[in-house]
Short mmCIF file of C-alpha atoms in Angstrom, two decimals:
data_model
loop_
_atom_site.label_atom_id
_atom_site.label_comp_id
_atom_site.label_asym_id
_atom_site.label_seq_id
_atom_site.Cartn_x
_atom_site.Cartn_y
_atom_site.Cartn_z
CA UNK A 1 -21.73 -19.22 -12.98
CA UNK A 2 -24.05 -18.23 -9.82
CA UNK A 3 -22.65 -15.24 -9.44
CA UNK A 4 -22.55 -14.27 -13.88
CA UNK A 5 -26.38 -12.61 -13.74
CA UNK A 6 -26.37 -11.63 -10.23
CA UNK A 7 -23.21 -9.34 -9.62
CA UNK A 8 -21.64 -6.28 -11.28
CA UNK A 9 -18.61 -5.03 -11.54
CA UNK A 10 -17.53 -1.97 -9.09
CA UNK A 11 -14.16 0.29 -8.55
CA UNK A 12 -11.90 -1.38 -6.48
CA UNK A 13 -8.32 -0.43 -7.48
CA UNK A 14 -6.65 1.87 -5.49
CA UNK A 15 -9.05 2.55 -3.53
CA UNK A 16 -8.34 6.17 -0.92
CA UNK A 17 -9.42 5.37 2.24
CA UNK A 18 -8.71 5.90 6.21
CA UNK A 19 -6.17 3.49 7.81
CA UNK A 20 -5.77 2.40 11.38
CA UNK A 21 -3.86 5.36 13.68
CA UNK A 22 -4.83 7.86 11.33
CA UNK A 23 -3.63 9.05 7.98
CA UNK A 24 -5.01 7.43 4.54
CA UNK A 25 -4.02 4.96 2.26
CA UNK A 26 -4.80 3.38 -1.08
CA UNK A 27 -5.51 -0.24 -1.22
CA UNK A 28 -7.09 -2.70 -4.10
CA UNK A 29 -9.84 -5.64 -3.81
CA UNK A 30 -12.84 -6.93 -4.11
CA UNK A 31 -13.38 -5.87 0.28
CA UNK A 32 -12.89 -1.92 -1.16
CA UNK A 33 -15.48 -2.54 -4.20
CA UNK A 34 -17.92 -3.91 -1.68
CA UNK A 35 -18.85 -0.81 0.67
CA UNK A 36 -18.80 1.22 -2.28
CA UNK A 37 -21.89 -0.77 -3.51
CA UNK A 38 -23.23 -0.18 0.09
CA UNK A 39 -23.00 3.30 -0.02
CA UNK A 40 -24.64 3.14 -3.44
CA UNK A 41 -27.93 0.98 -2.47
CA UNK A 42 -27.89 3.16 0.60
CA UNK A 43 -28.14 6.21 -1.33
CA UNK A 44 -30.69 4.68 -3.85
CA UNK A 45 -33.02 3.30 -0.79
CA UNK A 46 -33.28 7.17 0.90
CA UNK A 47 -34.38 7.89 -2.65
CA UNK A 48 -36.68 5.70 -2.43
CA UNK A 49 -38.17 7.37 0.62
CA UNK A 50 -37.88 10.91 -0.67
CA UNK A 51 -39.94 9.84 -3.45
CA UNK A 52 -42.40 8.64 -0.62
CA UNK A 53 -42.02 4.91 -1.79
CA UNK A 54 -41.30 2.28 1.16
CA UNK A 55 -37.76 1.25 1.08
CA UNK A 56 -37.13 -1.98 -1.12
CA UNK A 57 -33.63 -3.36 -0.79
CA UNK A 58 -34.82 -5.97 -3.12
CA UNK A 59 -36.05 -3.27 -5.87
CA UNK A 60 -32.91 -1.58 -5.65
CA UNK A 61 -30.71 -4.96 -6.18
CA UNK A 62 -32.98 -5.05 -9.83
CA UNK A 63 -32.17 -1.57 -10.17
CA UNK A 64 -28.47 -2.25 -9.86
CA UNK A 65 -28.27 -5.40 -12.28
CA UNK A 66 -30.52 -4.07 -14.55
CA UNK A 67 -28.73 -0.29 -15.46
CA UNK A 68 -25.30 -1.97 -15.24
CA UNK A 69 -23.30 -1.25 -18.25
CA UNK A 70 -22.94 -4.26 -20.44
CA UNK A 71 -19.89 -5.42 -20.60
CA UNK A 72 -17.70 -6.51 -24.06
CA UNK A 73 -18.33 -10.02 -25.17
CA UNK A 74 -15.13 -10.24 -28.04
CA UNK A 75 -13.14 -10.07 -24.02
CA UNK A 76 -13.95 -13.50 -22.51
CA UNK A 77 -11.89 -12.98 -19.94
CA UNK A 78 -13.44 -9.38 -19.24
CA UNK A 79 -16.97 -10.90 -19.43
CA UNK A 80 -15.91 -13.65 -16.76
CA UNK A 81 -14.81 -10.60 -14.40
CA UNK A 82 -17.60 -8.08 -15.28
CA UNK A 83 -20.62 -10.44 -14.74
CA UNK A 84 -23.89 -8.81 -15.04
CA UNK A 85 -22.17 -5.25 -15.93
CA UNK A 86 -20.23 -2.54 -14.91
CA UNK A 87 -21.88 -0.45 -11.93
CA UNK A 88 -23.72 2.66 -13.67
CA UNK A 89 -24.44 4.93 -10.51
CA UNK A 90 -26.50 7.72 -12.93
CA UNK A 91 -28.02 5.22 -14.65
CA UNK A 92 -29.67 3.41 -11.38
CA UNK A 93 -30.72 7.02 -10.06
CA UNK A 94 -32.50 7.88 -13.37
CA UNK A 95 -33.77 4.27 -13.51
CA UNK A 96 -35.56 4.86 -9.98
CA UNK A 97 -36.57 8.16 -10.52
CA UNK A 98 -38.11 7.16 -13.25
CA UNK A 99 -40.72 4.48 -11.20
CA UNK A 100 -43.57 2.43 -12.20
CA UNK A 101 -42.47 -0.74 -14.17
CA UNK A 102 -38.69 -1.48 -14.41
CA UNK A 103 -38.75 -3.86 -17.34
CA UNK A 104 -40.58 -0.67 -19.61
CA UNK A 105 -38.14 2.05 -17.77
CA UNK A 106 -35.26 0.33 -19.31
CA UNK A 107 -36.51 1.50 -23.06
CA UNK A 108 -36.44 5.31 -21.55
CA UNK A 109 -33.16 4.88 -19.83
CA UNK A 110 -31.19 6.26 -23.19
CA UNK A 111 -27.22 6.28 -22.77
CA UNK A 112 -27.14 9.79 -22.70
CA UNK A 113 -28.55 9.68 -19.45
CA UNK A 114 -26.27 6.95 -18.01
CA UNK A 115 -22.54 8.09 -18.28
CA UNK A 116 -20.37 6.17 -16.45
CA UNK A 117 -19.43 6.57 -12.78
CA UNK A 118 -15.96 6.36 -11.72
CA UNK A 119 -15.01 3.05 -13.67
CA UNK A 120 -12.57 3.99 -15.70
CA UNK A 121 -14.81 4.35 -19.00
CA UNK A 122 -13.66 6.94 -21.38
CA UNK A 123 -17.59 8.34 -21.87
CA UNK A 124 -18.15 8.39 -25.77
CA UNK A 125 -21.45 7.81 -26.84
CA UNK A 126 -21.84 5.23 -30.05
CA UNK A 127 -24.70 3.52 -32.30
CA UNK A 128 -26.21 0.47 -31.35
CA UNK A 129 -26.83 -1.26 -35.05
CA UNK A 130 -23.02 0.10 -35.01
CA UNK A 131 -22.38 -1.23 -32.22
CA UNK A 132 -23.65 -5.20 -33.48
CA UNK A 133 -22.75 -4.73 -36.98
CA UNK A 134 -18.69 -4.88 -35.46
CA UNK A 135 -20.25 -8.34 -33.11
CA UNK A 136 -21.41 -9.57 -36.51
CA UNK A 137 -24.89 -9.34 -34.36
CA UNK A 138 -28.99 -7.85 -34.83
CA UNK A 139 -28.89 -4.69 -33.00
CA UNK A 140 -32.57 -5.14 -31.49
CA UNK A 141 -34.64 -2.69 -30.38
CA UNK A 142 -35.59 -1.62 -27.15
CA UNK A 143 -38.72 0.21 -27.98
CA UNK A 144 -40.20 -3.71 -29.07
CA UNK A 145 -39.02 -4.43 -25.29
CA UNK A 146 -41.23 -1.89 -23.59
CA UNK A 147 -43.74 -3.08 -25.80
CA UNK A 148 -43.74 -6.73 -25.38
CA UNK A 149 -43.51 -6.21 -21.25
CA UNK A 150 -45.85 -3.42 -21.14
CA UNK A 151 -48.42 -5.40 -18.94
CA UNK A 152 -45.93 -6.18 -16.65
CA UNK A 153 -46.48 -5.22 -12.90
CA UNK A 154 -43.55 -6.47 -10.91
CA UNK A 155 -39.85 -8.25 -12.21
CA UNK A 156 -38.93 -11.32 -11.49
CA UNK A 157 -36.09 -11.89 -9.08
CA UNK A 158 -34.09 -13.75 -11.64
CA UNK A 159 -33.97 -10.63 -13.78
CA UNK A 160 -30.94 -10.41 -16.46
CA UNK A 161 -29.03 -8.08 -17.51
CA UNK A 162 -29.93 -5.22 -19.72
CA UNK A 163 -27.46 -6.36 -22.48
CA UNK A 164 -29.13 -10.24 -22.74
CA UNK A 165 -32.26 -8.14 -22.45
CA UNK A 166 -31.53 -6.72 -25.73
CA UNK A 167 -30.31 -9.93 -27.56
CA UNK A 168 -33.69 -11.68 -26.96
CA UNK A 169 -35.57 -9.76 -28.94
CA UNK A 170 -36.21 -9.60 -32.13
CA UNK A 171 -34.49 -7.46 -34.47
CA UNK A 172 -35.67 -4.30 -35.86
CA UNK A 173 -34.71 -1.19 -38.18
CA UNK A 174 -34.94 0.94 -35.12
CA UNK A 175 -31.66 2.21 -33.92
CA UNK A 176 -31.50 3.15 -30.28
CA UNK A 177 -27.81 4.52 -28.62
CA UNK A 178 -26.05 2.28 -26.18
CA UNK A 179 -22.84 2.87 -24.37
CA UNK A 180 -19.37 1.72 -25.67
CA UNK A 181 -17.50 -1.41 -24.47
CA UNK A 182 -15.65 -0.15 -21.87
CA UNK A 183 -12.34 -1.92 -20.59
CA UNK A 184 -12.69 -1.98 -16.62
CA UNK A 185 -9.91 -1.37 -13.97
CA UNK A 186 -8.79 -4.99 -13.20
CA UNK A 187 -9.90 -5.98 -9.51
CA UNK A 188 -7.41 -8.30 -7.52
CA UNK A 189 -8.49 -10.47 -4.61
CA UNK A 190 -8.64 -8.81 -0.93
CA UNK A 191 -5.14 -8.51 0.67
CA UNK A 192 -4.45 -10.25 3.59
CA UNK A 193 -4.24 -9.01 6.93
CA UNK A 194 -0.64 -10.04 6.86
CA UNK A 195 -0.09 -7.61 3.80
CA UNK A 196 -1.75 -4.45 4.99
CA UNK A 197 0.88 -1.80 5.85
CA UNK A 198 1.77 -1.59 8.90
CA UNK A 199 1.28 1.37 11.18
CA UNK A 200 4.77 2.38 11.57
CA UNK A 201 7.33 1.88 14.56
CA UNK A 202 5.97 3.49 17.75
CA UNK A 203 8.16 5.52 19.65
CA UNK A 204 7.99 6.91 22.97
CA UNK A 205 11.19 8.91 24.13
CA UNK A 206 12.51 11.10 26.66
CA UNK A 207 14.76 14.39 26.36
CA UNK A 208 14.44 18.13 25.98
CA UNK A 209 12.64 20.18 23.32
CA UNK A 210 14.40 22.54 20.62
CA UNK A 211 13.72 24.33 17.23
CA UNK A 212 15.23 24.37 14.14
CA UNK A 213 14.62 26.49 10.84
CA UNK A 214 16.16 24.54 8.21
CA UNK A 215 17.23 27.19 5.68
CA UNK A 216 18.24 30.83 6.01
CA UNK A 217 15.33 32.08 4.42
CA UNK A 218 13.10 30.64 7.26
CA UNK A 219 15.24 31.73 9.58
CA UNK A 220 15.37 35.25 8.14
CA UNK A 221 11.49 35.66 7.69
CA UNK A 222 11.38 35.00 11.19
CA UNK A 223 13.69 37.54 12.13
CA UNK A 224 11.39 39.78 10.23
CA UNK A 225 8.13 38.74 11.88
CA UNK A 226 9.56 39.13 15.69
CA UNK A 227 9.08 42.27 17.37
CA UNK A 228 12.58 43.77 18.63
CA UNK A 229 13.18 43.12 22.08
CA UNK A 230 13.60 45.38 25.13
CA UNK A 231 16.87 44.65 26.89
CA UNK A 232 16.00 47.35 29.97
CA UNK A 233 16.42 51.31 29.64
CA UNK A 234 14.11 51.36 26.75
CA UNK A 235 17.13 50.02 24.63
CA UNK A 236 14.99 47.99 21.46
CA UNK A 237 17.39 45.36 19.51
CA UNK A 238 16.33 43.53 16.75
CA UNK A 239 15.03 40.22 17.26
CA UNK A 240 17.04 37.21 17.84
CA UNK A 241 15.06 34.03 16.55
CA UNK A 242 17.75 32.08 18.30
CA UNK A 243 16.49 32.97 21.48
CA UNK A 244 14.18 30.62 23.21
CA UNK A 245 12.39 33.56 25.67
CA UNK A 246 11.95 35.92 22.43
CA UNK A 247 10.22 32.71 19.92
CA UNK A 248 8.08 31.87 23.23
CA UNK A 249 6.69 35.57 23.31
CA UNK A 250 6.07 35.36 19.49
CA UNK A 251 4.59 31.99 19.32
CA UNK A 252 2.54 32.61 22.29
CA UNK A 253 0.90 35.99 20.11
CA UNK A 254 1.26 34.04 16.87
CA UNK A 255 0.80 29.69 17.54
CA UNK A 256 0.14 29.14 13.68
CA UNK A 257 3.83 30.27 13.02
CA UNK A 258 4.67 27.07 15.54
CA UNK A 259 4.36 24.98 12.12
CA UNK A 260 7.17 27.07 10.00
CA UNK A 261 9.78 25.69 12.45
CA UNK A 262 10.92 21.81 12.88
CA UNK A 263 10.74 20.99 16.52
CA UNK A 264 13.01 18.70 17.82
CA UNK A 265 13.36 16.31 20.49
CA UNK A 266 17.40 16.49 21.71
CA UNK A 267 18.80 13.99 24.25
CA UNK A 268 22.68 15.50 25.36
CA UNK A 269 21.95 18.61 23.04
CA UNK A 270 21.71 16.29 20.15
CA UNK A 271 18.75 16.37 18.11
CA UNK A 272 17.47 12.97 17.76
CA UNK A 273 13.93 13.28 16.00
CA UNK A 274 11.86 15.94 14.16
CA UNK A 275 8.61 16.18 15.69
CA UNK A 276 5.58 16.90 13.04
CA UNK A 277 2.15 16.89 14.70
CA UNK A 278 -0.65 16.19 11.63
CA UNK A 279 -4.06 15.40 11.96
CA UNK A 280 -7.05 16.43 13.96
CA UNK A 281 -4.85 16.98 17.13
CA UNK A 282 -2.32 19.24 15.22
CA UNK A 283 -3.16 22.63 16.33
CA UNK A 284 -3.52 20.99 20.03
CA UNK A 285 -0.12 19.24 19.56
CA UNK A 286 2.12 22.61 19.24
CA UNK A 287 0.14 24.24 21.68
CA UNK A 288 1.57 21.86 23.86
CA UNK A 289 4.92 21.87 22.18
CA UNK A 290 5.20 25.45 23.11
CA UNK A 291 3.98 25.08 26.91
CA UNK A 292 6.98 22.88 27.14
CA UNK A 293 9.31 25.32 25.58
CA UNK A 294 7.80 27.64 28.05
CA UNK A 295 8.88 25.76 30.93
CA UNK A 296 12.61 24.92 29.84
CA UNK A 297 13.34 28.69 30.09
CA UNK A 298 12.52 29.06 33.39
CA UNK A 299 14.62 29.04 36.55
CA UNK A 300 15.92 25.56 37.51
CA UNK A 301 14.52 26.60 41.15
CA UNK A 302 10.98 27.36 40.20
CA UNK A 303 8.09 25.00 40.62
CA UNK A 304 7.11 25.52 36.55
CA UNK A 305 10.67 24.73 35.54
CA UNK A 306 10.77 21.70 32.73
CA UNK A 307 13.82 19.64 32.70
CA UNK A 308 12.80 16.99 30.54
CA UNK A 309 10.13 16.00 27.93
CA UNK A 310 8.42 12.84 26.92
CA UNK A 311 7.09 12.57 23.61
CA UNK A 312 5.07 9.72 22.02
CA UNK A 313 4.69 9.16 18.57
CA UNK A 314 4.85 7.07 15.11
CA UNK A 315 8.29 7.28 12.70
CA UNK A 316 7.05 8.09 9.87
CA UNK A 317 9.64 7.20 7.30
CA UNK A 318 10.31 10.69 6.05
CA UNK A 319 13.60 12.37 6.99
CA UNK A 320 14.25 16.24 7.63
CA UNK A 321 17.64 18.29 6.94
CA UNK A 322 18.15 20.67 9.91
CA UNK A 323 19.97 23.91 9.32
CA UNK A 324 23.47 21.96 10.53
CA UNK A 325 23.11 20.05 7.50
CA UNK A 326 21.88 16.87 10.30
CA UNK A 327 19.33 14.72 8.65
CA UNK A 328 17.01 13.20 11.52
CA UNK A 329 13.95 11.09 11.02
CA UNK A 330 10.40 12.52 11.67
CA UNK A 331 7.83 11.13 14.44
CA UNK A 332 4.25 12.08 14.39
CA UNK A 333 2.65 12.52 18.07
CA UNK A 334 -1.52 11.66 17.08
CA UNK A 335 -2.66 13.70 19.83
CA UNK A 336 -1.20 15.57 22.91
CA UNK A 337 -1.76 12.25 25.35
CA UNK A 338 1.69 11.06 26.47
CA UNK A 339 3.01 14.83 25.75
CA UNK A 340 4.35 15.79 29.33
CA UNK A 341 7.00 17.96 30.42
CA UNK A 342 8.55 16.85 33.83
CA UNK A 343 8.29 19.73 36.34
CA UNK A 344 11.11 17.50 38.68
CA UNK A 345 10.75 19.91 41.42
CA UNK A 346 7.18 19.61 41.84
CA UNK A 347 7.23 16.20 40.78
CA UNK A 348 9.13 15.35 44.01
CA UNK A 349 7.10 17.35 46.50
CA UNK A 350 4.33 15.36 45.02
CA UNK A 351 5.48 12.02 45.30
CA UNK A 352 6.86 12.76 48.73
CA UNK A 353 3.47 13.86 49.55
CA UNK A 354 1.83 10.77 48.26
CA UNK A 355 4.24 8.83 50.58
CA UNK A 356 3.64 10.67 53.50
CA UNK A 357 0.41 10.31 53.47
CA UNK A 358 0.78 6.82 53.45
CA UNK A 359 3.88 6.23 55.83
CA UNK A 360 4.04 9.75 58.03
CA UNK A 361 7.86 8.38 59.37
CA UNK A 362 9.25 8.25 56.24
CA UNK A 363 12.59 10.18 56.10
CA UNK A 364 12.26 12.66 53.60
CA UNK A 365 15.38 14.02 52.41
CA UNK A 366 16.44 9.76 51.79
CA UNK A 367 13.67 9.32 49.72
CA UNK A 368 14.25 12.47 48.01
CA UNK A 369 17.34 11.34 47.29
CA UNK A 370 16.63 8.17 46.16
CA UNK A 371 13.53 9.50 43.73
CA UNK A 372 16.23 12.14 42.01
CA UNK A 373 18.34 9.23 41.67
CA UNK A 374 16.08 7.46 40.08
CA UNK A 375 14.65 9.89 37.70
CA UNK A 376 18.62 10.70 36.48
CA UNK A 377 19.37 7.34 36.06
CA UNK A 378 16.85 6.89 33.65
CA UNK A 379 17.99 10.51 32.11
CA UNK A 380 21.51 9.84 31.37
CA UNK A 381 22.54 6.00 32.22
CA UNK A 382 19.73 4.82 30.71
CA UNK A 383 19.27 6.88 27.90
CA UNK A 384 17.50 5.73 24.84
CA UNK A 385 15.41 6.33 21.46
CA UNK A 386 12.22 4.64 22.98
CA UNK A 387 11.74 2.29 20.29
CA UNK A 388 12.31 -1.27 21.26
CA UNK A 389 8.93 -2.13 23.79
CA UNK A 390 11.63 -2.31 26.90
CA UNK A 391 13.10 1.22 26.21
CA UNK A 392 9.18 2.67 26.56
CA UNK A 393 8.52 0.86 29.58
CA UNK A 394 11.63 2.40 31.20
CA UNK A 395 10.72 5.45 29.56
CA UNK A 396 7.26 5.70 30.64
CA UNK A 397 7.74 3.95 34.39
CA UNK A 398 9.36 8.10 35.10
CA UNK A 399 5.75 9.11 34.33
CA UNK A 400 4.48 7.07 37.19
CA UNK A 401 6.78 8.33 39.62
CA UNK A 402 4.04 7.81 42.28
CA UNK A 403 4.41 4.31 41.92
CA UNK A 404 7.94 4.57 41.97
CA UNK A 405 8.20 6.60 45.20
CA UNK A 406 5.88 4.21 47.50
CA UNK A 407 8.25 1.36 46.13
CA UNK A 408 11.13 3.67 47.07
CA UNK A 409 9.42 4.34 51.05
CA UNK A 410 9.18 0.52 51.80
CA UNK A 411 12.87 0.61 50.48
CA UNK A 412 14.34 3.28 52.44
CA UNK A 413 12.64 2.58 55.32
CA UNK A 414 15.10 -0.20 56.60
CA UNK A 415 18.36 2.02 55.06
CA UNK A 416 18.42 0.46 51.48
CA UNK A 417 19.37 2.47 48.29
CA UNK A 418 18.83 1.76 44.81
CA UNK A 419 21.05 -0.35 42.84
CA UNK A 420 19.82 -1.59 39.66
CA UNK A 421 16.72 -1.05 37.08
CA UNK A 422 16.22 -3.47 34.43
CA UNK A 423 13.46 -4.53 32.59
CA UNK A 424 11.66 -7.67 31.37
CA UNK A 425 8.43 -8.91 29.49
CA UNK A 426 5.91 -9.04 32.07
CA UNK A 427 3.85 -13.16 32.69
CA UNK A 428 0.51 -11.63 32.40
CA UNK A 429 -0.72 -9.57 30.34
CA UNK A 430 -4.10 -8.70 28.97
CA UNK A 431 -5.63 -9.12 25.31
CA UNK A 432 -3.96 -7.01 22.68
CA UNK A 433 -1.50 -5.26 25.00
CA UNK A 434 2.72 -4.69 25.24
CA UNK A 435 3.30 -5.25 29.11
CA UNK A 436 6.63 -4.90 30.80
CA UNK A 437 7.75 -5.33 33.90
CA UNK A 438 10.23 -2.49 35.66
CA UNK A 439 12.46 -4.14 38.25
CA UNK A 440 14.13 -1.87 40.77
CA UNK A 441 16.57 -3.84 42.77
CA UNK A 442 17.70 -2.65 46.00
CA UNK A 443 20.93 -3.35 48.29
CA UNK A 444 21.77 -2.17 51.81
CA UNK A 445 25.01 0.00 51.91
CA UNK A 446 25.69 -0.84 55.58
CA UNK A 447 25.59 -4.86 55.06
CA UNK A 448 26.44 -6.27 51.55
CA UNK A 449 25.63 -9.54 53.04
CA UNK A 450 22.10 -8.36 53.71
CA UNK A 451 20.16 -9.95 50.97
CA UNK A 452 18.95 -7.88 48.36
CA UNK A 453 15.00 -6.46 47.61
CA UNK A 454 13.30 -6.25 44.23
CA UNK A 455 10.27 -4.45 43.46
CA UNK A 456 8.38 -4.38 40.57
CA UNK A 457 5.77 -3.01 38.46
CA UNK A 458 3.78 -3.25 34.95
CA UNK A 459 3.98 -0.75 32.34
#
């Protein structure tokens, strides 16, 4: 009963909106109606100052309750959920623009001037002696309103609605339109936290980057597009969209066409997800998808040579059918951090620089070693999707390889060599964080009574 003259009924049924880790979703409640109305008063108050008036949140609340849209008394149950009315957006607007005193704007405020705003009404126009005549009611007349309140200067906080407005007056031959009774979209309570969808199963994985095309015709049309290609003597071929160097030339003259194919993340030459970049970070996304590519085809000697990718992203659900007639499930990276492409040679000279600088008697070519073992290990015995929380740890403890190698100098330093890496949810941890701890367990080759040394670190 409080709340019967004071609030109005708003669109709250699914309701488009941005969800948490991009993308958008529709969701229903009373908490979706509300900022609606926000945006509404907020719009109405820098009216207000336009019009050089002093914003009045309170004036704007009357101007909300009182251009509401009745709602249909033969519905009791409707009336219980409508309260004051249904919210009337071009109503309000004309009922401000209109100024001076409220209660007499409300006579001038005809119902051809208030169509309804995104409610679900279905806009017909009818009579309001009609309109009673059905209720077995006096259709009264608004133009006695404006002049009983004329001398009004100000309304009263406990203002009511414009449809009890019009029942306390007296009745007259006068026929003024109204709008119809509307039937509003029903509004359910807020959803719980618990009930929100969820953002999806992270993933972050290791492995090398391919392409796919899907069809023929994509395939074909690419063909098309590619320039032929010089294979020495001035000999021009046609195109081969098969062949990594030729789609890096192409793509690097042409990165829009990066979107007509479905990249793939393989592990063993097995494609394992399709990788769809979307969002604000898209464009970014394949530019860094074909760096990558970039680096696979070069020389496993050189410095800029790529042997593996890691790739972070969110499954998505959706499911893609590669040429082979494989159907793999999509990931969606939301922006190029955590994209990397492991240069290993100049990942080593790095690390081994880091350590030296450090440690200047470390032996080189053992830690070398030891680091390439370590970096294979996780590439091939410890191969994984990167979904569970311990498979990213592992995953992402290669991208700290710095880390890894100062663990490995204490290590080789009095003649041990790696045996084991495992991993295992880390004591502490700060607020809202997934922390793991990376074990590397060391033995000594010479001595396998020599008791063994673990190291670890959080990821």
């Amino acid at each position: 009963e409080a709340y019967k003259d004071q609030g109005i009924l708003a669109p709250g049924k699914d309701i488009l909106g941005a969800k948490p880790g991009g993308g958008t979703d529709r969701l229903s409640g009373t908490s979706l109606a509300t900022p609606i109305v926000s945006g509404v008063a907020a719009v109405l108050l820098s009216l207000q100052r336009e019009q050089g008036e002093t914003p009045d949140p309170h004036k704007i609340r009357q101007v909300l309750l009182q251009s509401a849209l009745p709602c249909d008394p033969d519905l009791p149950e409707e009336t219980r959920r409508c309260l004051a009315g249904r919210l009337n957006i071009p109503g309000a607007i004309t009922l401000l623009k209109k100024g001076g005193n409220m209660a007499e704007n409300l006579a001038s405020v005809g119902a051809s001037e208030v169509e309804a705003a995104g409610c679900g009404c279905d806009g017909g126009l009818t009579n309001a002696s009609e309109a009673m005549a059905d209720r077995g009611q006096p259709a009264p007349s608004l133009v006695a309103a404006a002049a009983k309140l004329g001398a009004a200067e100000a309304v009263p906080s406990n203002t009511p609605n414009l449809q009890n407005l019009m029942q306390s007056f007296p009745t007259t031959t006068q026929q003024q339109p109204m709008m119809p009774n509307i039937t509003a979209n029903s509004v359910t309570a807020s959803q719980a936290p618990s009930e929100l969808p969820d953002l999806g199963q992270i993933v972050y994985a290791l492995g090398t980057l391919g392409y796919d095309f899907g069809s023929e015709a994509r395939r074909d049309s690419f063909k098309q597009l590619m320039p032929p290609f010089d294979i020495g003597g001035g000999v021009m071929v046609p195109a081969n969209p098969y062949d990594a160097r030729q789609m890096v030339d192409y793509l690097g003259e042409n990165i829009s066409e990066a979107r007509s194919l479905i990249w793939t993340l393989n592990i063993e030459l097995t494609p394992v997800y399709a990788i769809d970049p979307t969002g604000p970070f898209g464009a970014e996304s394949y530019r860094a998808l074909h760096e990558l590519l970039a680096g696979q085809i070069q020389p496993e000697n050189d410095a800029e040579y790529v042997e593996r990718v890691s790739i972070p992203g969110i499954l998505t659900g959706r499911k893609v059918k590669l040429f082979s007639g494989q159907v793999i499930p999509v990931i969606e990276p939301q922006s190029t951090r955590g994209i990397y492409g492991w240069k290993v040679n100049s990942l080593v000279r790095a690390a081994m620089a880091a350590v030296q600088a450090e440690d200047g008697t470390a032996d080189e070519d053992r830690i070398r070693n030891t680091l390439d073992g370590f970096l294979n290990r996780i590439y091939y015995d410890l191969r994984n999707l990167g979904i569970t929380s311990q498979d990213r740890a592992l995953n992402f403890s290669v991208t700290n390889a710095f880390q890894a190698a100062q663990t490995f100098s204490e290590a080789v330093a009095v003649g041990m060599e790696l045996d084991s890496i495992t991993v295992e949810k880390s004591p502490f941890c700060r607020m809202d964080s997934d922390c793991w701890d990376v074990k590397l367990k060391f033995f000594d080759p010479e001595n396998s009574r020599r008791a063994k040394k673990i190291f670890r670190f959080t990821m």
